[in-house]
Amino acid sequence: MEHYFTTPIYYVNAAPHIGTAYTTLAADTLARYWRKKLGREYVRFTTGTDENSQKTLSAAAAKGQSVEEYLSEMADEFVDCWGQLGIDYDDFIRTTEPRHESTVQRLVTQLMENGDVYLGDYEGMYCSRCETFLKESELNEAGQCPDHLIAPEKIKEKNYFFRLSKYQDWLLELLQGGFLKPEKRANELISLIKNEGLDDISISREGAEIGIAHPSDPNHKLYVWTEALMNYYTSIDRPELNHFWHGEVTHLVGKDITRFHCLIWPAMLHSLGLPLPKQVFAHGFFTINGQKMSKSLGNAVEPRALAQKYGADALRIALLSAFAFGNDGDFSEDHLAEVYRTKLAGGLGNLVNRVITLIDKYYNGDKSTLPVAPAVIHVEAFGKHMEALELYRACEVFFDLIDQTNKQLADAEPWKAPDKQAPEVLALFAGQLATLEALSDMAEVLLPEAAKRLKLMLGNAQKTGERVILFPQIEA
Ligand code: MSP
């Protein structure tokens, strides 16, 4: 079975930050796990940028750039950041690419042919920062968008609508069946449907300057969210890749965008007669030192700077192990430094160094004389957690195994044994080595750069390899 993982495509009006890095690292980690298990050809992982946003116009103007210049400069920022974070995606999709326009226009044409799109009048309150219409009930007491604290614009115009209301009961059933994880997020949408019901949604804006044209009425541009969701399909919209849509599709998103991914998107797919994703997983939000991350607070953490200082591996595992995938939690550089010092340098680095040094010393690095060790049971738990999207738990298994193995070595004190050829000493080293092999396999998923160095040290079936430093000391 093929596995297809996606991240949201990010707006380019902000540089990548810890929040967007979190989703992207999580998707990358899952893709690495499945590639290792099934082979690269069975796995696809995509990310990209959401570029047809009205905000782009003012942002480009403010920088004195053309829209195209601005967009490619910003998309390059993301490509550069993901490169520095060791993200190995199969496709980076930009919604201004012709391939996306062509998929979107075809899908919208099909929605029209199916009778699920109609032209109507729209009157509503539009928040240009959210790029979405807000209901009266969603505004704060001052009549403002609660997230952006600006008064939404009153808009009255002709819009094309998608018949979302028609799919209300079907969506309710879908959400009750576990389409959106974790359950608490699904429950939010279930109560929304039950309490407020679903209205048809506007999918175009008349006279908008930016965006993909409506396929049969070019005066209208498709609303950015309508077409952005379709990026997931654009990426595999080629005969040789289309089979990924028939495998297990997992959309990873933040909890802020479940309505789009779990109401609009499945309803459109259903209307189009296309298979649904297996699941949408909505993770929680990071705060920074206890505060909400925001431009105005200026506390958005630049992931590249942290990756340069601590290494991309450390950033990845510190984020993924910070709290349960699905919950909210905090991030601080102190936490990252602590993970680096105790779990990586002091934990894994120390363990590997000690075991390899001792095997070199006592057995001249010859592994072939060591007995066969029993299988490492943690491997199974690690896989189980990865497959259940329990990234935090998978990290826990990895760290526990390191701690246990360090403790086993310290307790056994093989350096005190008078005979290094005694069966219990040989068995100890065989077991330790088997654990290092298991850890290096897990590291290929969780710490891809360090895994390469670890594999080098482990050498081949006969002999240990060269000595390298797994986690160098960090300058304060
Ligand atoms: N362009 C839309 C998504 C379209 S998908 C078809 C969008 N872009 S965004 O740039 O605002 O990115 C939102 C995503 O960034 C969230 O869903 C989440 O993945 C990530 N995060 C943004 N801030 C975050 C935190 N503070 N913490 C964790 N993730 C966060 O919405």
Short mmCIF file of C-alpha atoms and ligand atoms in Angstrom, two decimals:
data_model
loop_
_atom_site.label_atom_id
_atom_site.label_comp_id
_atom_site.label_asym_id
_atom_site.label_seq_id
_atom_site.Cartn_x
_atom_site.Cartn_y
_atom_site.Cartn_z
CA MET A 1 0.00 0.00 0.00
CA GLU A 2 1.33 3.43 -0.94
CA HIS A 3 1.59 6.22 1.61
CA TYR A 4 1.21 9.86 0.73
CA PHE A 5 1.93 12.53 3.35
CA THR A 6 1.28 16.22 2.92
CA THR A 7 1.87 19.38 4.92
CA PRO A 8 -0.26 22.46 4.49
CA ILE A 9 1.12 24.67 1.78
CA TYR A 10 2.32 27.74 3.60
CA TYR A 11 1.48 31.35 2.95
CA VAL A 12 4.54 33.21 1.82
CA ASN A 13 3.80 36.40 3.71
CA ALA A 14 5.82 35.13 6.67
CA ALA A 15 9.16 33.36 6.68
CA PRO A 16 9.17 29.75 7.85
CA HIS A 17 9.07 29.53 11.63
CA ILE A 18 9.00 26.89 14.33
CA GLY A 19 5.30 26.22 13.75
CA THR A 20 5.58 25.53 10.05
CA ALA A 21 8.85 23.68 10.67
CA TYR A 22 7.05 21.43 13.14
CA THR A 23 4.46 20.18 10.64
CA THR A 24 7.07 19.80 7.94
CA LEU A 25 9.50 17.89 10.17
CA ALA A 26 6.70 15.63 11.35
CA ALA A 27 5.68 14.79 7.78
CA ASP A 28 9.32 14.25 6.81
CA THR A 29 9.81 11.90 9.75
CA LEU A 30 6.76 9.83 8.84
CA ALA A 31 7.87 9.69 5.21
CA ARG A 32 11.32 8.51 6.31
CA TYR A 33 9.78 5.80 8.47
CA TRP A 34 7.64 4.44 5.62
CA ARG A 35 10.37 4.76 3.00
CA LYS A 36 12.61 2.66 5.19
CA LYS A 37 9.88 0.10 5.71
CA LEU A 38 8.45 -0.12 2.19
CA GLY A 39 10.98 1.48 -0.16
CA ARG A 40 11.03 4.99 -1.55
CA GLU A 41 8.78 4.23 -4.50
CA TYR A 42 5.87 3.47 -2.18
CA VAL A 43 5.98 6.76 -0.35
CA ARG A 44 5.31 10.33 -1.37
CA PHE A 45 5.71 13.45 0.69
CA THR A 46 4.82 16.92 -0.51
CA THR A 47 4.91 20.44 0.80
CA GLY A 48 4.86 23.86 -0.85
CA THR A 49 3.63 27.41 -0.85
CA ASP A 50 0.17 28.92 -1.10
CA GLU A 51 0.72 31.92 -3.34
CA ASN A 52 -2.57 33.12 -4.77
CA SER A 53 -3.39 35.21 -1.78
CA GLN A 54 -4.58 38.81 -1.99
CA LYS A 55 -2.02 39.67 0.70
CA THR A 56 0.68 39.06 -1.85
CA LEU A 57 -0.12 42.26 -3.72
CA SER A 58 0.49 44.57 -0.79
CA ALA A 59 3.46 42.54 0.44
CA ALA A 60 5.15 42.72 -2.97
CA ALA A 61 4.39 46.43 -3.28
CA ALA A 62 5.82 47.09 0.17
CA LYS A 63 9.08 45.48 -0.94
CA GLY A 64 9.07 47.32 -4.25
CA GLN A 65 8.95 44.04 -6.14
CA SER A 66 6.77 42.57 -8.83
CA VAL A 67 4.42 39.86 -7.63
CA GLU A 68 6.45 37.20 -9.46
CA GLU A 69 9.71 38.40 -7.94
CA TYR A 70 8.24 38.53 -4.50
CA LEU A 71 6.69 35.08 -4.77
CA SER A 72 9.77 33.34 -6.02
CA GLU A 73 11.96 35.02 -3.45
CA MET A 74 9.61 33.89 -0.69
CA ALA A 75 9.18 30.37 -2.07
CA ASP A 76 13.00 30.14 -2.17
CA GLU A 77 13.06 31.03 1.52
CA PHE A 78 10.99 27.95 2.24
CA VAL A 79 13.04 25.74 -0.06
CA ASP A 80 16.21 26.99 1.62
CA CYS A 81 14.83 26.51 5.10
CA TRP A 82 13.61 22.99 4.43
CA GLY A 83 16.99 22.21 2.86
CA GLN A 84 18.77 23.35 6.00
CA LEU A 85 16.39 21.34 8.15
CA GLY A 86 17.09 18.17 6.18
CA ILE A 87 13.58 17.87 4.79
CA ASP A 88 13.47 15.31 1.99
CA TYR A 89 10.24 16.00 0.12
CA ASP A 90 9.26 14.49 -3.21
CA ASP A 91 7.52 17.57 -4.50
CA PHE A 92 7.45 21.24 -3.60
CA ILE A 93 4.35 22.69 -5.09
CA ARG A 94 3.70 26.37 -5.75
CA THR A 95 0.12 27.25 -6.47
CA THR A 96 1.16 29.76 -9.14
CA GLU A 97 2.56 26.93 -11.27
CA PRO A 98 0.73 26.15 -14.52
CA ARG A 99 0.29 22.49 -13.52
CA HIS A 100 -1.75 23.59 -10.51
CA GLU A 101 -3.90 25.96 -12.52
CA SER A 102 -4.68 23.22 -14.98
CA THR A 103 -5.65 20.66 -12.31
CA VAL A 104 -7.75 23.21 -10.44
CA GLN A 105 -9.63 24.30 -13.53
CA ARG A 106 -10.37 20.73 -14.47
CA LEU A 107 -11.61 19.86 -10.97
CA VAL A 108 -13.77 22.98 -10.72
CA THR A 109 -15.24 22.27 -14.15
CA GLN A 110 -16.15 18.79 -12.91
CA LEU A 111 -17.75 20.21 -9.78
CA MET A 112 -19.84 22.47 -12.03
CA GLU A 113 -20.80 19.58 -14.29
CA ASN A 114 -21.89 17.62 -11.25
CA GLY A 115 -24.27 20.44 -10.38
CA ASP A 116 -22.45 21.31 -7.15
CA VAL A 117 -21.48 24.86 -8.10
CA TYR A 118 -23.92 27.71 -8.76
CA LEU A 119 -23.77 31.48 -9.15
CA GLY A 120 -25.39 33.43 -6.33
CA ASP A 121 -25.25 36.65 -4.36
CA TYR A 122 -22.88 36.95 -1.54
CA GLU A 123 -23.08 39.39 1.26
CA GLY A 124 -20.68 38.95 4.07
CA MET A 125 -17.89 40.09 6.29
CA TYR A 126 -14.51 39.32 4.83
CA CYS A 127 -11.31 39.33 6.86
CA SER A 128 -8.49 39.97 4.42
CA ARG A 129 -5.90 38.63 6.84
CA CYS A 130 -7.70 35.29 7.34
CA GLU A 131 -8.68 35.33 3.68
CA THR A 132 -12.04 34.09 4.75
CA PHE A 133 -15.59 35.24 5.40
CA LEU A 134 -16.56 35.43 9.04
CA LYS A 135 -19.98 35.01 10.54
CA GLU A 136 -21.39 37.72 12.82
CA SER A 137 -21.19 35.20 15.65
CA GLU A 138 -17.47 34.79 15.07
CA LEU A 139 -16.60 38.47 15.51
CA ASN A 140 -15.48 39.89 18.84
CA GLU A 141 -17.43 42.47 20.82
CA ALA A 142 -15.92 45.30 18.83
CA GLY A 143 -17.12 43.64 15.63
CA GLN A 144 -13.58 42.64 14.69
CA CYS A 145 -11.93 39.45 13.51
CA PRO A 146 -10.92 37.84 16.81
CA ASP A 147 -7.55 36.67 15.43
CA HIS A 148 -6.44 39.81 13.64
CA LEU A 149 -8.31 42.49 15.58
CA ILE A 150 -9.34 44.33 12.45
CA ALA A 151 -12.87 45.07 11.30
CA PRO A 152 -13.78 42.81 8.39
CA GLU A 153 -14.87 44.41 5.13
CA LYS A 154 -18.57 44.26 4.24
CA ILE A 155 -18.73 42.71 0.83
CA LYS A 156 -21.65 42.24 -1.53
CA GLU A 157 -21.02 40.59 -4.84
CA LYS A 158 -21.81 37.74 -7.22
CA ASN A 159 -19.96 34.62 -6.21
CA TYR A 160 -19.88 31.04 -7.27
CA PHE A 161 -20.95 28.75 -4.46
CA PHE A 162 -20.17 25.16 -3.69
CA ARG A 163 -23.07 23.16 -2.28
CA LEU A 164 -21.44 22.26 1.00
CA SER A 165 -24.79 22.10 2.77
CA LYS A 166 -25.76 19.12 0.62
CA TYR A 167 -22.95 17.09 2.22
CA GLN A 168 -23.72 17.95 5.81
CA ASP A 169 -25.03 14.54 6.93
CA TRP A 170 -22.40 12.72 4.99
CA LEU A 171 -19.67 14.85 6.61
CA LEU A 172 -21.10 14.23 10.04
CA GLU A 173 -20.82 10.52 9.49
CA LEU A 174 -17.32 10.86 8.09
CA LEU A 175 -16.16 12.80 11.14
CA GLN A 176 -17.82 10.35 13.50
CA GLY A 177 -15.92 7.58 11.73
CA GLY A 178 -12.45 8.89 12.65
CA PHE A 179 -11.49 10.87 9.53
CA LEU A 180 -9.99 13.62 11.66
CA LYS A 181 -7.59 12.82 14.48
CA PRO A 182 -7.25 13.41 17.36
CA GLU A 183 -10.84 12.87 18.39
CA LYS A 184 -11.10 16.17 20.27
CA ARG A 185 -10.60 18.01 16.98
CA ALA A 186 -13.25 15.93 15.25
CA ASN A 187 -15.62 16.71 18.11
CA GLU A 188 -15.20 20.44 17.49
CA LEU A 189 -16.40 20.02 13.91
CA ILE A 190 -19.13 17.61 14.87
CA SER A 191 -20.60 20.17 17.27
CA LEU A 192 -20.20 22.89 14.67
CA ILE A 193 -22.29 20.87 12.21
CA LYS A 194 -24.83 19.90 14.85
CA ASN A 195 -25.20 23.38 16.33
CA GLU A 196 -24.88 25.66 13.35
CA GLY A 197 -25.26 23.46 10.30
CA LEU A 198 -23.24 24.01 7.15
CA ASP A 199 -23.95 26.75 4.62
CA ASP A 200 -22.90 26.62 1.00
CA ILE A 201 -19.56 28.30 0.59
CA SER A 202 -18.39 30.96 -1.75
CA ILE A 203 -15.58 29.69 -3.96
CA SER A 204 -14.83 32.70 -6.13
CA ARG A 205 -14.25 36.44 -5.87
CA GLU A 206 -15.42 38.77 -8.59
CA GLY A 207 -12.78 41.05 -10.03
CA ALA A 208 -10.00 39.84 -7.70
CA GLU A 209 -6.59 40.77 -9.05
CA ILE A 210 -4.78 37.64 -8.09
CA GLY A 211 -5.62 34.00 -8.35
CA ILE A 212 -6.65 31.21 -10.68
CA ALA A 213 -9.43 32.18 -13.04
CA HIS A 214 -12.77 30.47 -12.81
CA PRO A 215 -12.72 27.99 -15.73
CA SER A 216 -15.83 29.30 -17.44
CA ASP A 217 -16.14 32.83 -16.06
CA PRO A 218 -12.74 34.51 -16.09
CA ASN A 219 -14.11 37.63 -14.37
CA HIS A 220 -14.01 35.53 -11.27
CA LYS A 221 -10.92 34.31 -9.53
CA LEU A 222 -11.19 31.18 -7.47
CA TYR A 223 -11.06 31.78 -3.79
CA VAL A 224 -7.60 30.95 -2.49
CA TRP A 225 -8.74 28.22 -0.08
CA THR A 226 -10.78 26.42 -2.75
CA GLU A 227 -7.80 25.96 -4.98
CA ALA A 228 -5.16 25.64 -2.26
CA LEU A 229 -6.71 22.40 -1.02
CA MET A 230 -6.46 21.01 -4.53
CA ASN A 231 -2.67 21.22 -4.39
CA TYR A 232 -2.69 17.79 -2.79
CA TYR A 233 -4.23 16.41 -5.94
CA THR A 234 -2.18 18.51 -8.36
CA SER A 235 0.99 16.94 -7.08
CA ILE A 236 -0.08 13.45 -8.14
CA ASP A 237 -2.17 14.52 -11.14
CA ARG A 238 -0.06 12.59 -13.62
CA PRO A 239 -0.76 9.06 -14.82
CA GLU A 240 2.43 7.69 -13.29
CA LEU A 241 1.73 9.22 -9.87
CA ASN A 242 -2.02 9.00 -9.60
CA HIS A 243 -1.85 5.67 -7.76
CA PHE A 244 -0.75 7.59 -4.66
CA TRP A 245 -4.24 9.02 -4.40
CA HIS A 246 -5.55 5.47 -4.17
CA GLY A 247 -3.18 4.55 -1.36
CA GLU A 248 -3.21 5.91 2.18
CA VAL A 249 -3.26 9.67 2.07
CA THR A 250 -2.52 11.53 5.32
CA HIS A 251 -2.83 15.29 5.53
CA LEU A 252 -0.91 16.76 8.45
CA VAL A 253 -2.25 20.16 9.44
CA GLY A 254 -2.30 22.48 12.41
CA LYS A 255 -5.49 22.66 14.45
CA ASP A 256 -6.26 26.06 12.88
CA ILE A 257 -7.25 24.68 9.52
CA THR A 258 -9.35 21.61 10.22
CA ARG A 259 -12.55 23.18 8.87
CA PHE A 260 -11.05 23.50 5.42
CA HIS A 261 -9.47 20.06 5.39
CA CYS A 262 -12.28 18.11 7.00
CA LEU A 263 -15.40 19.81 5.66
CA ILE A 264 -14.73 21.52 2.34
CA TRP A 265 -12.04 19.23 1.00
CA PRO A 266 -13.73 15.85 1.61
CA ALA A 267 -17.04 17.23 0.34
CA MET A 268 -15.38 18.36 -2.88
CA LEU A 269 -13.62 15.04 -3.31
CA HIS A 270 -16.87 13.21 -2.70
CA SER A 271 -18.59 15.34 -5.30
CA LEU A 272 -15.76 14.62 -7.74
CA GLY A 273 -16.06 10.89 -7.09
CA LEU A 274 -12.44 10.75 -5.95
CA PRO A 275 -11.23 8.59 -3.06
CA LEU A 276 -10.92 10.35 0.28
CA PRO A 277 -7.70 10.68 2.22
CA LYS A 278 -7.35 8.05 4.90
CA GLN A 279 -7.05 10.72 7.56
CA VAL A 280 -6.34 14.27 8.51
CA PHE A 281 -4.18 14.70 11.57
CA ALA A 282 -4.37 18.06 13.32
CA HIS A 283 -1.51 18.82 15.66
CA GLY A 284 -1.47 21.48 18.30
CA PHE A 285 0.28 24.80 18.44
CA PHE A 286 3.63 25.80 19.83
CA THR A 287 3.98 28.70 22.13
CA ILE A 288 7.41 30.23 22.62
CA ASN A 289 8.52 30.55 26.22
CA GLY A 290 4.84 30.38 27.12
CA GLN A 291 3.73 33.09 24.69
CA LYS A 292 1.72 32.81 21.50
CA MET A 293 4.01 33.17 18.52
CA SER A 294 3.20 36.26 16.56
CA LYS A 295 4.67 38.83 14.26
CA SER A 296 3.72 41.69 16.54
CA LEU A 297 5.43 40.09 19.52
CA GLY A 298 8.43 39.45 17.29
CA ASN A 299 9.00 36.09 18.96
CA ALA A 300 8.75 33.86 15.91
CA VAL A 301 11.72 31.56 16.21
CA GLU A 302 13.89 31.21 13.10
CA PRO A 303 14.41 27.47 12.68
CA ARG A 304 17.49 27.88 10.46
CA ALA A 305 19.46 29.66 13.18
CA LEU A 306 18.68 26.84 15.62
CA ALA A 307 19.56 24.18 13.07
CA GLN A 308 22.89 25.87 12.40
CA LYS A 309 23.71 25.99 16.09
CA TYR A 310 22.46 22.58 17.26
CA GLY A 311 22.09 20.67 14.00
CA ALA A 312 18.88 19.91 12.15
CA ASP A 313 18.60 16.52 13.85
CA ALA A 314 18.53 18.03 17.30
CA LEU A 315 15.90 20.56 16.30
CA ARG A 316 13.77 17.79 14.80
CA ILE A 317 13.84 15.49 17.79
CA ALA A 318 13.49 18.32 20.30
CA LEU A 319 10.33 19.51 18.54
CA LEU A 320 8.84 16.07 18.02
CA SER A 321 9.55 14.95 21.57
CA ALA A 322 8.42 18.18 23.23
CA PHE A 323 4.82 17.05 23.77
CA ALA A 324 2.24 14.65 22.41
CA PHE A 325 1.53 15.15 18.71
CA GLY A 326 -1.94 16.65 18.81
CA ASN A 327 -1.54 18.70 21.98
CA ASP A 328 -0.39 22.28 22.43
CA GLY A 329 2.90 22.92 24.11
CA ASP A 330 5.83 25.18 24.58
CA PHE A 331 9.18 25.49 22.89
CA SER A 332 12.28 27.27 24.07
CA GLU A 333 15.90 27.23 23.07
CA ASP A 334 16.68 26.03 26.61
CA HIS A 335 14.62 22.92 25.95
CA LEU A 336 16.51 22.30 22.73
CA ALA A 337 19.86 22.79 24.47
CA GLU A 338 18.79 20.39 27.20
CA VAL A 339 17.73 17.68 24.74
CA TYR A 340 21.03 18.12 22.93
CA ARG A 341 23.11 17.90 26.07
CA THR A 342 21.32 15.10 27.93
CA LYS A 343 19.65 12.93 25.30
CA LEU A 344 21.91 13.30 22.29
CA ALA A 345 25.49 14.11 23.32
CA GLY A 346 25.22 12.67 26.84
CA GLY A 347 22.82 9.84 25.95
CA LEU A 348 23.27 8.44 22.47
CA GLY A 349 26.70 9.94 21.72
CA ASN A 350 28.16 8.70 24.94
CA LEU A 351 26.69 5.22 24.58
CA VAL A 352 27.93 4.67 21.06
CA ASN A 353 31.34 6.00 21.86
CA ARG A 354 31.79 3.79 24.90
CA VAL A 355 30.55 0.59 23.27
CA ILE A 356 32.62 0.97 20.12
CA THR A 357 35.73 1.99 22.06
CA LEU A 358 35.45 -1.06 24.31
CA ILE A 359 34.83 -3.47 21.45
CA ASP A 360 37.85 -2.04 19.65
CA LYS A 361 39.93 -2.34 22.78
CA TYR A 362 38.93 -5.85 23.90
CA TYR A 363 38.25 -7.52 20.57
CA ASN A 364 40.17 -5.39 18.16
CA GLY A 365 36.85 -4.31 16.64
CA ASP A 366 36.13 -7.88 15.55
CA LYS A 367 32.38 -8.41 15.75
CA SER A 368 32.37 -11.88 14.24
CA THR A 369 33.42 -13.57 17.49
CA LEU A 370 30.45 -12.17 19.41
CA PRO A 371 27.42 -14.47 19.87
CA VAL A 372 24.06 -13.81 18.23
CA ALA A 373 22.04 -11.40 20.36
CA PRO A 374 18.28 -11.57 20.92
CA ALA A 375 16.10 -9.15 18.94
CA VAL A 376 15.59 -5.71 20.44
CA ILE A 377 11.94 -5.52 21.46
CA HIS A 378 11.78 -1.72 21.31
CA VAL A 379 11.86 -1.87 17.52
CA GLU A 380 8.30 -3.11 17.38
CA ALA A 381 6.97 -0.44 19.73
CA PHE A 382 8.78 2.23 17.76
CA GLY A 383 7.09 1.09 14.53
CA LYS A 384 3.71 0.83 16.18
CA HIS A 385 3.90 4.42 17.42
CA MET A 386 5.11 5.75 14.07
CA GLU A 387 2.25 4.03 12.29
CA ALA A 388 -0.25 5.48 14.75
CA LEU A 389 1.24 8.97 14.23
CA GLU A 390 2.42 8.95 17.86
CA LEU A 391 5.66 10.70 17.12
CA TYR A 392 6.22 11.78 20.66
CA ARG A 393 5.89 8.20 21.87
CA ALA A 394 8.26 6.92 19.19
CA CYS A 395 10.84 9.43 20.47
CA GLU A 396 10.22 8.20 23.99
CA VAL A 397 10.92 4.60 22.98
CA PHE A 398 14.15 5.75 21.34
CA PHE A 399 15.29 7.72 24.39
CA ASP A 400 14.29 4.93 26.80
CA LEU A 401 16.31 2.41 24.87
CA ILE A 402 19.36 4.67 25.05
CA ASP A 403 18.95 5.17 28.80
CA GLN A 404 18.43 1.47 29.48
CA THR A 405 21.43 0.47 27.43
CA ASN A 406 23.68 3.05 29.05
CA LYS A 407 22.52 1.79 32.42
CA GLN A 408 23.07 -1.82 31.47
CA LEU A 409 26.66 -1.05 30.52
CA ALA A 410 27.31 0.99 33.64
CA ASP A 411 25.83 -1.73 35.89
CA ALA A 412 27.67 -4.60 34.21
CA GLU A 413 31.05 -2.82 34.42
CA PRO A 414 32.66 -5.09 31.81
CA TRP A 415 35.95 -3.20 32.20
CA LYS A 416 36.29 -4.89 35.60
CA ALA A 417 35.84 -8.40 34.21
CA PRO A 418 39.15 -10.31 34.40
CA ASP A 419 38.32 -12.37 31.29
CA LYS A 420 36.91 -10.40 28.36
CA GLN A 421 36.22 -13.71 26.58
CA ALA A 422 33.89 -14.91 29.35
CA PRO A 423 30.46 -15.83 27.87
CA GLU A 424 28.58 -13.19 29.90
CA VAL A 425 30.94 -10.43 28.74
CA LEU A 426 30.65 -11.53 25.12
CA ALA A 427 26.85 -11.68 25.47
CA LEU A 428 26.80 -8.20 26.98
CA PHE A 429 28.68 -6.69 24.06
CA ALA A 430 26.65 -8.65 21.53
CA GLY A 431 23.49 -7.25 23.11
CA GLN A 432 24.86 -3.72 23.23
CA LEU A 433 25.88 -3.90 19.61
CA ALA A 434 22.47 -5.21 18.55
CA THR A 435 20.91 -2.30 20.41
CA LEU A 436 23.16 0.16 18.62
CA GLU A 437 22.05 -1.36 15.31
CA ALA A 438 18.42 -0.93 16.32
CA LEU A 439 19.10 2.62 17.47
CA SER A 440 20.81 3.42 14.19
CA ASP A 441 17.75 2.19 12.30
CA MET A 442 15.48 4.39 14.40
CA ALA A 443 17.94 7.24 13.98
CA GLU A 444 17.54 7.00 10.20
CA VAL A 445 13.99 8.16 10.87
CA LEU A 446 14.52 10.54 13.79
CA LEU A 447 18.07 11.80 13.33
CA PRO A 448 18.96 11.30 9.68
CA GLU A 449 22.29 13.16 9.73
CA ALA A 450 23.58 11.55 12.92
CA ALA A 451 22.38 8.16 11.62
CA LYS A 452 24.94 8.36 8.82
CA ARG A 453 27.75 8.91 11.32
CA LEU A 454 26.40 6.21 13.57
CA LYS A 455 26.34 3.71 10.69
CA LEU A 456 29.94 4.64 9.90
CA MET A 457 30.98 3.85 13.46
CA LEU A 458 29.12 0.56 13.50
CA GLY A 459 31.05 -0.55 10.44
CA ASN A 460 30.13 -3.79 8.69
CA ALA A 461 29.08 -7.26 9.83
CA GLN A 462 32.68 -8.23 10.66
CA LYS A 463 34.26 -5.13 12.04
CA THR A 464 33.54 -1.85 13.76
CA GLY A 465 34.04 1.22 11.62
CA GLU A 466 35.82 4.53 11.99
CA ARG A 467 35.48 6.65 15.10
CA VAL A 468 33.57 9.89 14.53
CA ILE A 469 31.98 12.43 16.82
CA LEU A 470 28.22 12.01 16.81
CA PHE A 471 27.25 15.21 18.59
CA PRO A 472 29.99 17.82 18.92
CA GLN A 473 30.05 20.24 21.83
CA ILE A 474 28.03 23.38 21.26
CA GLU A 475 29.65 26.72 21.93
CA ALA A 476 27.56 28.56 24.51
N1 MSP B 1 -2.04 28.46 3.35
C1 MSP B 1 -2.82 27.90 4.40
C2 MSP B 1 -2.84 26.39 4.30
C3 MSP B 1 -3.40 25.86 3.02
S1 MSP B 1 -3.33 24.12 2.97
C4 MSP B 1 -4.20 23.70 1.64
C5 MSP B 1 -2.23 28.29 5.73
N2 MSP B 1 -0.94 28.66 5.71
S2 MSP B 1 -0.10 29.14 7.00
O1 MSP B 1 1.15 29.61 6.48
O2 MSP B 1 -0.85 30.03 7.79
O3 MSP B 1 0.26 27.85 7.76
C6 MSP B 1 -0.61 27.27 8.69
C7 MSP B 1 0.07 26.05 9.28
O4 MSP B 1 1.34 26.41 9.88
C8 MSP B 1 -0.68 25.42 10.42
O5 MSP B 1 -1.72 24.59 10.01
C9 MSP B 1 0.43 24.63 11.07
O6 MSP B 1 0.74 23.53 10.27
C10 MSP B 1 1.57 25.61 11.01
N3 MSP B 1 1.63 26.50 12.17
C11 MSP B 1 1.54 27.85 12.17
N4 MSP B 1 1.75 28.32 13.45
C12 MSP B 1 1.97 27.29 14.27
C13 MSP B 1 2.30 27.15 15.64
N5 MSP B 1 2.41 28.18 16.46
N6 MSP B 1 2.51 25.90 16.10
C14 MSP B 1 2.43 24.80 15.29
N7 MSP B 1 2.12 24.90 14.01
C15 MSP B 1 1.82 26.12 13.49
O7 MSP B 1 -2.93 28.23 6.72
#
